[in-house]
Amino acid sequence: RTFVLDRTTLTENMKFLIPRSMLVYFQSYREAPSEEAENLEKRLEKSVSILPVDHGPREDVRDSSKDDSRPQWSSSTEFLMSCISMSVGLGNVWRFPFTAYENGGGAFLIPYLIVLMFIGRPLYLLELGLGQFCSGGCIKVWDISPAFRGVGYGQVLATCCVVSYYCSLIGLAIYYLVASCQAILPWTVCHPQLHQNGTFCFPSNGNKSDLPGNGSNITVIASSEQYFKAGVLKENSDITDGIGLPDPALAACLAACWFFLFMTLYRGVSGSGKFAYFTAIFPYVVMFILLIRGLTLPGASAGLLFFFTPQWSRLLDPAVWYAAVTQSFFSLGVGFGALTTYSSYNKFHHNSYKDALIISFADTFTSVLAGTVIFAILGHLSYELDLPVKDVVKSGAGLAFVSYPEVISKFDIAPQFFSVLFFLMLITLGFGSATGLISNVITVICDAFPNFRRSYVTAMISIAGLLIGLVYVTPGGQPLLELVDYYGGSLLVLTLALIEIIAISWVYGASNVIQDLNMMLKTDLGYYWKICWTVIIPVSLSLILSYAIYDYKPVSYDSIVLPLSAQSIGWAMTALGVAMVPLFMVAKAFQNRDGLGSVFSSSINWGPKVTEDWSDWIRSKEVTPKWVELPEIKKAKVEMNNAIEENESICLEFNQDIHNFSPSEIDPAFVLSNSSRLLPPTKSEFDLEHSDTFYTCEDESFNKDGLNSS
């Protein structure tokens, strides 16, 4: 395709110079003599205020108020609260205690803190920083290296897997919230209709003298565990013969959960941001109330010793480190792409470095706080049931729904009131994390289909989430939860995180990342971050992931291995998410004809979104722009009145891979709205109009529709 630039005067020896960064637009060129390039740059420095010229951003400062512009957080505090609300959630209060319980208490705490320092925290800043830098979600951020865009889609799949069961836990909390309004808390007493053979139910306020002797083969369980497993879940640990039908009451609670999520999310960050103030602060009030009561219970010290006493021999157990890494990812929210999406709504120079430190500290503090409360309660149960702490309750997702209600029943005054407070806290924690994860999925769809209304997309996702979540409120729902948590929430996320850190630190380059973030944050990131991103995280994740695959054991629940069909579905889930990476890589290679090297290079769209930020970013790289000369200069011949006339014009042959459209697809309205698509936006139209170097390029065919080329 030939584009024409009209000039009032034209000579045969005239030269047309462009910056090197725009070569992709043209099919032929040659390097300009250095002297001419230097002279040109000196002239441009006097006449053009935005230099050097490059492909540039997609949005100018003056356009930021448009209706289709990307929304932003109302304030920096709103963003901080939203991140705390998302990172500090059920992963801390629900998942951390039972993961620590499964891995020996104190044996798990030390690896967890080490992993947070050298893996979790650096990844948190990396995802926050890159999302804010490019103002894009987990898909668009891969303009940094388009060959790895499949990582973003894999993270969306992992997010969907986690959200599917995450909301079922919120539904359980809603069920308990309603049950808390009864005159007698139902989990404090034993229910004869829930009795199971071979078990002895011990009520919350029972007498230890009623316990069976040590010589009996009867299993002693707390009334809170009986109520949760037999009364609420109607649990079936063996799903070989099927998972059963959804429980109507739990299904109604799940529907209520998704309704509230829809009402929070359909307006975007303007709605979820305000809600985050409550979801971030309220849980700490309730946690400290439970902490005070838990520490005053008899036997609490035994549980705390189990939690805080390190078992140095377990530090050599790779399984403990694997659990620490997966828990760090789950509680912080790294590896899912949600942090990238949240930070993309920030202003460019927002201090996300400070936010990363605050949030990672709050996350660690909350995990330890929740663990202290849980293990104080487990110590009390150990005292009452006359069992070792490690054998008090069966581990699993339901630990929080057994231990926490137990301590609530010990309040002498108004236990119903504290029960309502606690489960309201659990619901708000769940909502805070769920809104962040679901917002990630909504943003991906809305960015891919900008014509779709956000409210419709949110409604569609909410309905789909409700229908999928029904499998978790069946009698076999808890084994399925363990299955999806392992394959979709742990194994898949770790694999994608390893690919992510390699792509960013080694393909794009950790030095480039640090340079970009330093420019954006106006700070100086030290060697700690570079060493973590380039060495510690890739090596650690590689070793831990290799161990997980080498020492693979089929997922089990309550010591019962899930059937092969369920394990196959889990592996298919992981394989589908990981396969996104090579599929998109191959597709990108076929689209690109310049060789594999350019496939892994940053896209022309990579960089800050706003013109002035983008220009500052280019200057910060301290790269001297090199100019090239377009050699194919000729006089255009136009057929008019059956005669061929020569116009004084410069004809440039543009790259059709970049401008892949036909004149028939373009109407005058398109031309007027996209007349400068070949040039980056500038601070003002004055610079463009008064420069003798830049011109708007239009197709000759536009002249046939009555439009003049310029």
XYZ file of C-alpha atoms in Angstrom:
710
model
C 0.000 0.000 0.000
C 1.293 3.455 -0.896
C 0.623 6.470 1.279
C 1.116 9.984 -0.042
C 2.454 13.078 1.700
C 1.775 16.284 -0.216
C 4.449 18.975 -0.236
C 4.292 22.405 -1.827
C 7.810 21.972 -3.114
C 9.606 18.790 -4.037
C 13.005 18.084 -5.441
C 14.473 14.844 -6.707
C 17.194 14.887 -4.039
C 14.854 15.486 -1.128
C 15.330 13.165 1.862
C 12.722 11.953 4.311
C 14.054 10.943 7.754
C 12.251 8.966 10.472
C 13.288 7.648 13.896
C 14.608 4.120 14.063
C 11.729 3.070 16.325
C 9.241 3.567 13.457
C 10.971 1.217 11.018
C 8.328 -1.422 11.560
C 5.945 0.797 9.626
C 8.032 0.738 6.439
C 9.228 -1.975 4.100
C 12.478 -0.405 2.912
C 14.944 2.095 4.286
C 18.645 2.783 4.726
C 20.665 4.230 7.573
C 20.969 7.990 7.515
C 24.448 9.575 7.557
C 25.461 10.389 11.106
C 26.122 14.065 10.362
C 22.657 14.585 8.896
C 21.062 12.763 11.832
C 22.907 14.958 14.337
C 21.883 18.122 12.518
C 18.300 16.938 12.388
C 18.228 16.218 16.122
C 19.584 19.670 16.901
C 16.862 21.249 14.757
C 14.142 19.131 16.351
C 15.258 19.975 19.869
C 14.399 23.573 19.106
C 11.059 22.950 17.382
C 9.523 19.847 18.984
C 8.898 19.558 22.717
C 8.413 15.771 22.901
C 11.529 13.789 22.043
C 12.582 11.179 21.214
C 9.769 10.049 18.950
C 8.574 6.480 19.289
C 5.418 4.412 18.854
C 4.214 5.862 22.106
C 1.209 5.336 24.317
C -2.393 4.999 23.384
C -3.841 7.764 25.513
C -3.001 11.410 26.054
C -3.468 13.311 29.306
C -6.209 15.378 27.780
C -8.135 12.222 26.851
C -8.134 10.708 30.345
C -11.581 12.064 31.097
C -13.250 10.188 28.265
C -15.964 7.718 29.135
C -13.985 4.772 27.753
C -10.802 5.613 29.656
C -9.537 3.251 32.311
C -11.057 3.972 35.750
C -8.803 4.789 38.680
C -8.927 4.427 42.440
C -10.466 7.403 44.172
C -7.470 7.649 46.503
C -4.246 5.866 47.363
C -5.789 4.748 50.672
C -8.623 3.066 48.791
C -6.112 1.067 46.752
C -4.157 0.095 49.869
C -7.301 -1.060 51.663
C -8.433 -3.030 48.615
C -5.084 -4.822 48.392
C -5.108 -5.573 52.119
C -8.672 -6.796 51.793
C -7.732 -9.093 48.905
C -4.437 -10.404 50.324
C -5.618 -10.675 53.927
C -8.514 -13.073 53.566
C -9.579 -16.657 54.062
C -6.083 -17.664 53.003
C -4.857 -16.335 56.351
C -7.742 -17.231 58.654
C -8.833 -20.474 57.031
C -6.007 -21.935 54.937
C -2.927 -20.915 56.925
C -3.968 -22.607 60.214
C -4.839 -25.950 58.637
C -1.718 -25.887 56.427
C 0.412 -25.193 59.494
C -1.465 -27.929 61.378
C -0.788 -30.453 58.601
C 2.923 -29.588 58.501
C 3.835 -29.687 62.161
C 3.017 -26.187 63.458
C 6.381 -24.613 64.276
C 8.047 -26.752 61.602
C 5.989 -24.849 59.035
C 6.243 -21.326 60.488
C 9.972 -20.799 59.835
C 9.917 -21.884 56.139
C 6.788 -19.785 55.674
C 8.480 -16.619 56.946
C 11.599 -17.291 54.846
C 9.493 -17.845 51.721
C 7.583 -14.622 52.350
C 10.825 -12.652 52.617
C 12.590 -13.981 49.522
C 9.756 -15.143 47.219
C 6.357 -13.757 48.206
C 7.329 -10.161 48.896
C 9.509 -9.656 45.751
C 6.829 -11.218 43.539
C 4.216 -8.979 45.156
C 6.140 -5.814 44.267
C 6.875 -7.131 40.776
C 3.214 -7.743 39.934
C 2.069 -4.479 41.516
C 4.780 -2.505 39.754
C 4.308 -3.899 36.246
C 0.521 -3.549 36.349
C 0.839 0.079 37.416
C 3.612 0.740 34.880
C 1.587 -0.280 31.816
C -1.921 0.422 33.194
C -2.958 -3.049 32.072
C -4.315 -6.261 33.555
C -2.760 -9.712 33.571
C -3.144 -10.075 29.775
C -2.057 -6.664 28.557
C 0.982 -6.664 30.863
C 2.470 -9.310 28.561
C 3.192 -6.666 25.969
C 6.468 -6.868 27.873
C 7.092 -10.140 25.979
C 4.106 -11.162 23.808
C 5.321 -14.734 23.384
C 4.416 -15.352 27.040
C 0.895 -13.920 26.866
C -0.414 -17.413 27.534
C 0.798 -17.017 31.130
C -1.889 -14.373 31.640
C -4.633 -16.616 30.264
C -3.388 -19.501 32.393
C -3.595 -17.259 35.461
C -7.186 -16.408 34.569
C -7.975 -20.138 34.512
C -6.282 -20.605 37.905
C -8.283 -17.665 39.260
C -11.526 -19.251 38.056
C -10.582 -22.548 39.732
C -9.899 -20.904 43.089
C -12.926 -18.591 42.967
C -15.206 -21.539 42.210
C -14.577 -23.113 45.631
C -13.678 -19.912 47.463
C -17.266 -18.692 47.237
C -18.546 -22.005 48.589
C -16.548 -21.291 51.772
C -18.194 -17.875 52.000
C -21.518 -19.683 51.591
C -20.634 -21.900 54.560
C -19.881 -18.795 56.627
C -23.284 -17.354 55.652
C -24.924 -20.612 56.779
C -23.179 -20.395 60.157
C -24.102 -16.714 60.446
C -27.782 -17.617 60.177
C -27.363 -20.558 62.574
C -25.775 -18.190 65.125
C -29.141 -16.497 65.655
C -30.556 -19.523 67.508
C -31.070 -19.496 71.275
C -28.580 -22.369 71.644
C -25.667 -22.470 69.249
C -26.222 -25.754 67.356
C -22.561 -26.801 67.373
C -22.304 -26.656 71.172
C -24.487 -29.730 71.720
C -24.489 -33.268 70.384
C -27.339 -34.257 68.055
C -28.511 -37.874 68.349
C -29.729 -37.867 64.723
C -26.177 -37.052 63.592
C -24.517 -39.835 65.580
C -22.156 -42.074 63.611
C -21.170 -45.574 64.633
C -17.781 -45.867 66.335
C -17.727 -42.252 67.498
C -18.407 -40.473 70.770
C -19.589 -36.870 70.598
C -18.302 -34.562 73.315
C -20.317 -31.328 73.756
C -18.627 -27.940 74.114
C -19.435 -27.648 77.829
C -19.235 -31.355 78.660
C -17.597 -33.029 81.640
C -14.303 -34.825 81.053
C -15.471 -37.657 83.317
C -17.984 -38.621 80.629
C -15.236 -39.467 78.153
C -14.772 -43.182 77.298
C -11.704 -44.961 78.625
C -8.421 -45.090 76.757
C -8.839 -48.799 76.049
C -11.974 -48.380 73.961
C -11.968 -48.311 70.178
C -14.375 -45.385 70.058
C -13.247 -42.168 68.346
C -13.944 -39.022 70.339
C -15.037 -35.992 68.300
C -16.090 -32.523 69.423
C -19.704 -31.495 68.938
C -18.527 -28.694 66.624
C -16.922 -31.268 64.309
C -20.020 -33.484 64.375
C -22.258 -30.555 63.487
C -19.995 -29.401 60.628
C -19.357 -32.747 58.973
C -22.616 -34.597 59.579
C -25.060 -31.732 60.058
C -23.965 -29.027 57.617
C -22.006 -30.841 54.909
C -23.672 -34.269 55.262
C -20.216 -35.299 54.204
C -19.317 -38.292 52.089
C -15.533 -38.693 52.043
C -15.600 -41.418 49.368
C -16.820 -40.033 46.029
C -16.230 -43.233 44.067
C -19.984 -43.663 43.618
C -20.663 -39.973 42.942
C -20.780 -36.673 44.782
C -24.518 -36.526 45.438
C -26.951 -33.641 45.012
C -26.468 -30.060 46.241
C -27.840 -29.286 49.684
C -30.711 -26.756 49.265
C -29.744 -24.650 52.288
C -26.076 -24.423 51.282
C -27.080 -23.722 47.668
C -29.209 -20.798 48.854
C -26.263 -19.438 50.861
C -24.027 -19.788 47.810
C -26.575 -17.877 45.711
C -26.632 -15.103 48.341
C -22.831 -14.926 48.184
C -22.775 -14.465 44.412
C -25.585 -11.891 44.577
C -23.632 -9.747 47.031
C -20.493 -10.101 44.907
C -22.395 -8.941 41.842
C -23.735 -5.897 43.679
C -20.183 -5.041 44.765
C -18.491 -5.539 41.399
C -20.823 -4.417 38.641
C -19.802 -0.754 39.005
C -16.063 -1.516 38.946
C -13.419 -0.214 41.342
C -15.642 2.708 42.343
C -17.898 0.239 44.141
C -15.428 -2.346 45.416
C -12.997 0.339 46.633
C -15.450 1.863 49.090
C -16.430 -1.575 50.411
C -12.742 -2.376 51.048
C -12.516 0.035 53.990
C -14.892 -2.181 55.949
C -13.526 -5.533 54.737
C -9.938 -4.535 55.585
C -10.441 -3.135 59.096
C -13.392 -4.971 60.652
C -11.743 -8.460 60.716
C -8.913 -7.262 62.972
C -11.376 -6.096 65.622
C -12.977 -9.529 65.783
C -9.639 -11.370 65.623
C -8.287 -9.540 68.657
C -11.478 -10.301 70.614
C -11.081 -14.011 69.800
C -7.371 -13.860 70.615
C -8.012 -12.507 74.096
C -10.646 -15.157 74.795
C -8.569 -17.978 73.287
C -5.497 -17.171 75.371
C -7.554 -17.324 78.587
C -8.853 -20.865 77.919
C -7.343 -23.756 79.905
C -4.792 -25.730 77.900
C -4.173 -22.913 75.380
C -0.441 -22.925 76.138
C -0.051 -26.480 74.800
C -1.409 -25.393 71.423
C 0.807 -22.304 71.327
C 3.880 -24.397 72.091
C 2.972 -26.705 69.212
C 2.644 -23.676 66.908
C 5.749 -21.718 67.884
C 8.213 -24.508 68.786
C 10.463 -25.084 65.732
C 11.175 -28.643 64.653
C 14.559 -28.187 63.035
C 14.599 -31.641 61.495
C 11.489 -30.784 59.441
C 13.323 -27.901 57.759
C 14.960 -30.501 55.499
C 11.572 -31.868 54.425
C 10.760 -30.531 50.918
C 7.050 -31.110 51.562
C 7.086 -28.403 54.234
C 8.739 -25.933 51.863
C 6.256 -26.776 49.127
C 3.407 -26.099 51.539
C 5.050 -22.823 52.600
C 5.347 -21.604 49.003
C 1.788 -22.525 48.053
C 0.443 -20.901 51.215
C 2.474 -17.752 50.524
C 1.028 -17.528 47.016
C -2.500 -18.162 48.243
C -2.452 -15.686 51.120
C -0.655 -12.863 49.292
C -2.543 -13.430 46.053
C 0.583 -13.519 43.856
C 0.591 -15.652 40.728
C -3.105 -15.126 39.947
C -2.826 -11.847 38.026
C -5.280 -10.072 40.328
C -2.594 -7.814 41.811
C -1.580 -6.693 38.336
C -5.190 -5.806 37.577
C -5.686 -3.910 40.837
C -2.516 -1.839 40.410
C -3.410 -1.015 36.799
C -6.039 1.392 38.164
C -3.343 3.407 39.972
C -1.860 6.701 38.893
C 1.505 6.204 37.223
C 3.724 7.591 39.989
C 1.779 6.091 42.893
C 4.126 4.724 45.577
C 3.278 1.038 45.252
C 6.668 0.167 46.789
C 5.431 1.420 50.158
C 2.119 -0.387 49.647
C 3.900 -3.676 48.941
C 5.804 -3.437 52.227
C 2.683 -2.558 54.232
C 0.541 -5.269 52.650
C 3.142 -8.036 52.944
C 3.655 -7.159 56.615
C -0.111 -7.056 57.248
C -0.501 -10.436 55.530
C 2.230 -12.061 57.623
C 0.934 -10.493 60.813
C -2.615 -11.679 60.109
C -1.478 -15.224 59.357
C 0.460 -15.431 62.620
C -2.449 -13.820 64.493
C -4.936 -16.305 63.044
C -2.562 -19.176 63.767
C -2.211 -18.036 67.373
C -5.986 -17.988 67.820
C -6.463 -21.382 66.164
C -3.697 -23.176 68.053
C -4.803 -21.690 71.365
C -8.209 -23.250 70.671
C -6.616 -26.548 69.601
C -4.656 -26.580 72.845
C -7.907 -26.127 74.745
C -9.574 -28.943 72.794
C -6.538 -31.125 73.496
C -7.003 -30.409 77.186
C -10.726 -31.230 77.103
C -10.577 -34.312 74.872
C -7.380 -35.628 76.504
C -5.680 -36.016 73.115
C -2.369 -34.739 71.660
C -2.704 -31.424 69.840
C -1.851 -33.010 66.496
C -4.751 -35.487 66.864
C -7.468 -33.147 68.130
C -9.313 -32.648 64.838
C -8.959 -34.029 61.382
C -7.237 -31.483 59.188
C -8.741 -30.019 56.083
C -10.704 -27.053 54.853
C -13.172 -27.396 57.688
C -10.652 -26.721 60.451
C -11.779 -23.106 60.746
C -15.420 -24.206 60.947
C -14.583 -26.550 63.818
C -12.030 -24.663 65.913
C -13.363 -21.118 65.734
C -16.960 -22.023 66.667
C -15.553 -23.995 69.587
C -13.922 -20.959 71.166
C -17.028 -18.856 70.524
C -19.061 -21.275 72.603
C -16.743 -20.545 75.565
C -17.914 -16.946 75.868
C -19.934 -16.706 79.075
C -21.867 -13.633 77.965
C -23.845 -13.498 74.700
C -21.973 -16.159 72.686
C -24.533 -15.629 69.903
C -23.407 -12.017 69.535
C -19.731 -12.977 69.230
C -20.672 -15.788 66.860
C -22.442 -13.315 64.574
C -19.393 -11.021 64.748
C -17.009 -13.832 63.872
C -18.882 -15.215 60.881
C -19.570 -11.715 59.645
C -15.797 -11.239 59.801
C -15.235 -14.476 57.892
C -17.697 -13.342 55.220
C -16.037 -9.947 54.828
C -12.604 -11.571 54.586
C -13.904 -13.858 51.874
C -15.573 -11.012 50.005
C -12.388 -8.955 50.063
C -10.357 -11.692 48.383
C -13.153 -12.825 46.060
C -13.737 -9.328 44.698
C -10.062 -9.037 43.781
C -9.962 -12.418 42.048
C -13.259 -11.953 40.189
C -12.306 -8.395 39.169
C -9.321 -9.932 37.415
C -11.569 -12.149 35.274
C -14.023 -9.307 34.578
C -11.200 -6.968 33.519
C -9.785 -9.519 31.088
C -13.159 -9.968 29.394
C -13.954 -6.239 29.329
C -10.506 -5.420 27.885
C -10.922 -8.086 25.205
C -14.476 -6.982 24.370
C -14.688 -3.269 25.188
C -18.199 -3.026 23.729
C -19.554 -5.354 26.423
C -21.122 -3.527 29.353
C -19.354 -4.305 32.609
C -22.635 -5.003 34.418
C -23.566 -7.678 31.857
C -20.135 -9.288 32.062
C -20.329 -9.312 35.875
C -23.795 -10.877 35.766
C -22.638 -13.566 33.337
C -19.630 -14.466 35.494
C -21.763 -14.498 38.665
C -24.290 -16.912 37.147
C -21.545 -19.186 35.820
C -19.769 -19.118 39.203
C -22.972 -20.041 41.005
C -23.678 -23.010 38.723
C -20.114 -24.345 38.979
C -20.028 -23.776 42.745
C -23.003 -26.086 43.293
C -20.659 -29.099 43.092
C -18.990 -27.928 46.327
C -22.238 -27.922 48.324
C -22.862 -31.610 47.649
C -21.921 -34.381 50.136
C -18.764 -34.971 48.073
C -17.953 -31.293 47.750
C -15.084 -31.175 50.237
C -13.003 -33.871 48.465
C -13.537 -31.950 45.217
C -12.397 -28.780 46.964
C -9.142 -30.486 47.949
C -8.737 -31.689 44.346
C -9.212 -28.251 42.742
C -7.116 -26.561 45.426
C -4.157 -28.832 44.659
C -4.270 -28.963 40.852
C -5.765 -25.554 40.075
C -4.769 -23.489 43.101
C -1.283 -24.842 43.848
C 0.368 -26.851 41.071
C -0.898 -24.672 38.202
C -0.156 -21.377 39.940
C 3.393 -22.427 40.873
C 4.151 -23.544 37.308
C 2.852 -20.307 35.809
C 4.708 -18.246 38.419
C 7.974 -19.957 37.446
C 7.394 -19.176 33.756
C 6.368 -15.631 34.675
C 9.513 -14.849 36.652
C 11.772 -16.357 33.952
C 10.054 -14.344 31.216
C 10.244 -11.064 33.113
C 13.665 -11.409 34.750
C 15.590 -13.194 32.024
C 13.811 -12.499 28.741
C 12.834 -8.871 29.305
C 15.628 -8.476 31.839
C 15.670 -7.733 35.553
C 17.826 -4.674 34.869
C 15.155 -3.288 32.560
C 12.462 -4.009 35.159
C 14.417 -2.210 37.871
C 15.097 0.715 35.543
C 11.390 0.970 34.669
C 10.231 0.736 38.275
C 12.875 3.212 39.464
C 11.642 5.716 36.884
C 7.997 5.172 37.835
C 8.431 5.064 41.631
C 11.203 7.668 41.687
C 13.285 5.416 43.910
C 16.368 3.219 43.694
C 15.665 -0.497 44.085
C 18.679 -2.312 45.498
C 20.407 -5.591 44.718
C 18.060 -7.472 47.048
C 15.248 -7.237 44.482
C 17.440 -8.137 41.515
C 18.957 -11.170 43.255
C 15.511 -12.387 44.326
C 14.010 -11.963 40.840
C 16.905 -13.443 38.878
C 18.251 -16.187 41.147
C 16.390 -16.984 44.350
C 12.827 -17.151 43.019
C 13.549 -19.068 39.764
C 15.834 -21.579 41.494
C 13.534 -22.053 44.506
C 10.391 -22.506 42.433
C 12.195 -24.902 40.070
C 13.400 -27.087 42.949
C 10.076 -27.057 44.794
C 8.077 -27.765 41.640
C 10.447 -30.589 40.655
C 10.034 -32.110 44.090
C 6.230 -31.837 43.918
C 6.197 -33.734 40.628
C 8.804 -36.286 41.747
C 7.093 -36.985 45.058
C 3.593 -36.824 43.626
C 0.882 -38.534 45.628
C -2.732 -38.658 44.464
C -4.981 -36.199 46.259
C -6.803 -37.733 49.207
C -9.414 -36.563 51.677
C -9.854 -37.975 55.154
C -7.192 -40.607 54.294
C -9.262 -41.780 51.295
C -7.591 -41.409 47.882
C -9.854 -39.773 45.330
C -10.759 -41.985 42.329
C -8.676 -42.018 39.144
C -11.349 -40.169 37.191
C -11.159 -37.243 39.611
C -7.348 -37.227 39.502
C -7.498 -37.182 35.685
C -9.767 -34.137 35.743
C -7.291 -32.438 38.071
C -4.335 -33.136 35.778
C -6.360 -31.933 32.774
C -7.020 -28.702 34.668
C -3.297 -28.149 35.250
C -2.336 -29.189 31.716
C -4.864 -26.814 30.140
C -3.521 -23.844 32.083
C 0.129 -24.639 31.327
C -0.628 -25.421 27.656
C -1.762 -21.820 27.182
C 1.892 -20.759 27.216
C 3.259 -22.824 24.276
C 0.026 -22.383 22.288
C 0.225 -18.595 22.381
C 3.973 -18.738 21.813
C 3.557 -20.787 18.611
C 0.694 -18.571 17.439
C 2.831 -15.467 17.955
C 5.735 -17.049 16.080
C 3.507 -17.747 13.055
C 2.202 -14.175 13.100
C 5.676 -12.694 13.240
C 7.892 -12.963 10.169
C 10.958 -11.251 11.561
C 12.337 -14.267 13.389
C 11.996 -15.752 16.843
C 13.995 -12.968 18.463
C 11.313 -10.394 17.789
C 8.647 -12.731 19.217
C 10.225 -12.441 22.647
C 10.962 -8.720 22.364
C 8.686 -6.147 23.935
C 5.642 -5.144 21.921
C 5.441 -1.654 20.430
C 2.559 -1.124 22.884
C 4.691 -1.779 25.963
C 5.189 1.220 28.196
C 3.265 3.842 30.153
C -0.198 4.642 28.867
C -0.121 8.432 29.076
C 2.007 10.409 26.619
C 3.949 12.486 29.121
C 4.800 9.442 31.284
C 5.792 7.508 28.200
C 8.045 10.327 26.996
C 9.738 10.509 30.419
C 10.235 6.748 30.309
C 11.942 6.925 26.906
C 14.215 9.719 28.101
C 15.097 7.756 31.241
C 16.579 4.987 29.121
C 19.224 7.432 27.860
C 19.097 5.939 24.367
C 20.079 8.329 21.600
C 17.505 8.014 18.801
C 19.055 6.922 15.519
C 17.502 8.223 12.336
C 17.105 6.454 9.009
C 16.428 7.660 5.501
C 13.572 6.297 3.420
C 15.056 5.818 -0.071
C 11.978 5.114 -2.138
C 11.030 8.687 -2.972
C 9.210 9.202 -6.229
C 6.629 11.428 -7.758
C 3.121 10.054 -7.519
C 1.135 9.650 -10.721
C -2.597 10.237 -10.425
C -5.094 9.575 -13.207
C -7.349 12.596 -13.665
C -9.673 13.260 -16.627
C -8.196 10.337 -18.589
C -4.784 11.935 -18.324
C -1.917 11.006 -16.067
C -0.599 13.923 -14.102
C 2.412 14.065 -11.841
C 1.815 15.413 -8.372
C 4.557 16.797 -6.214
C 4.312 14.171 -3.525
C 6.408 11.797 -1.487
C 5.199 8.218 -1.793
C 6.071 5.823 1.058
C 5.323 2.115 0.948
C 3.974 1.096 4.334
C 4.222 -2.298 5.999
C 0.945 -4.089 5.349
C 1.395 -6.314 8.408
C 1.050 -3.232 10.569
C -1.701 -1.547 8.569
C -3.743 -4.587 7.634
C -6.929 -3.040 6.363
C -8.463 -2.373 2.978
C -9.798 0.989 1.814
C -13.286 -0.468 1.514
C -13.297 -1.127 5.244
C -12.541 2.489 6.054
C -15.052 5.300 6.002
C -14.356 9.039 6.330
C -15.372 8.976 10.001
C -12.629 6.431 10.673
C -10.068 8.628 8.947
C -10.996 11.697 10.918
C -10.827 9.834 14.239
C -7.627 7.952 13.403
C -5.755 10.439 11.227
C -2.705 10.338 13.464
C -2.606 6.625 14.263
C 0.837 6.366 12.657
C 2.304 8.927 15.031
C 2.374 9.005 18.818
C 0.042 11.392 20.609
C 1.714 14.651 21.590
C 1.219 17.053 24.451
C -0.559 19.491 22.170
C -1.558 19.685 18.522
C 0.571 22.822 18.209
C 3.788 20.804 18.220
C 2.590 18.626 15.372
C 1.211 21.405 13.221
C 4.266 23.640 13.449
C 6.866 20.940 12.865
C 8.253 20.498 9.349
C 9.113 16.888 10.105
C 5.861 15.159 11.065
C 2.887 14.661 8.769
C -0.417 12.847 8.951
C -0.467 9.931 6.509
C -3.570 8.976 4.576
C -4.232 6.548 1.737
C -4.661 7.767 -1.830
C -8.009 6.009 -1.884
C -9.257 8.433 0.715
C -9.070 11.182 -1.923
C -11.719 9.385 -3.922
C -14.137 9.930 -1.048
C -13.492 13.627 -1.091
C -10.765 13.723 1.550
C -7.518 15.565 0.874
C -4.258 13.936 1.851
C -1.983 16.053 3.976
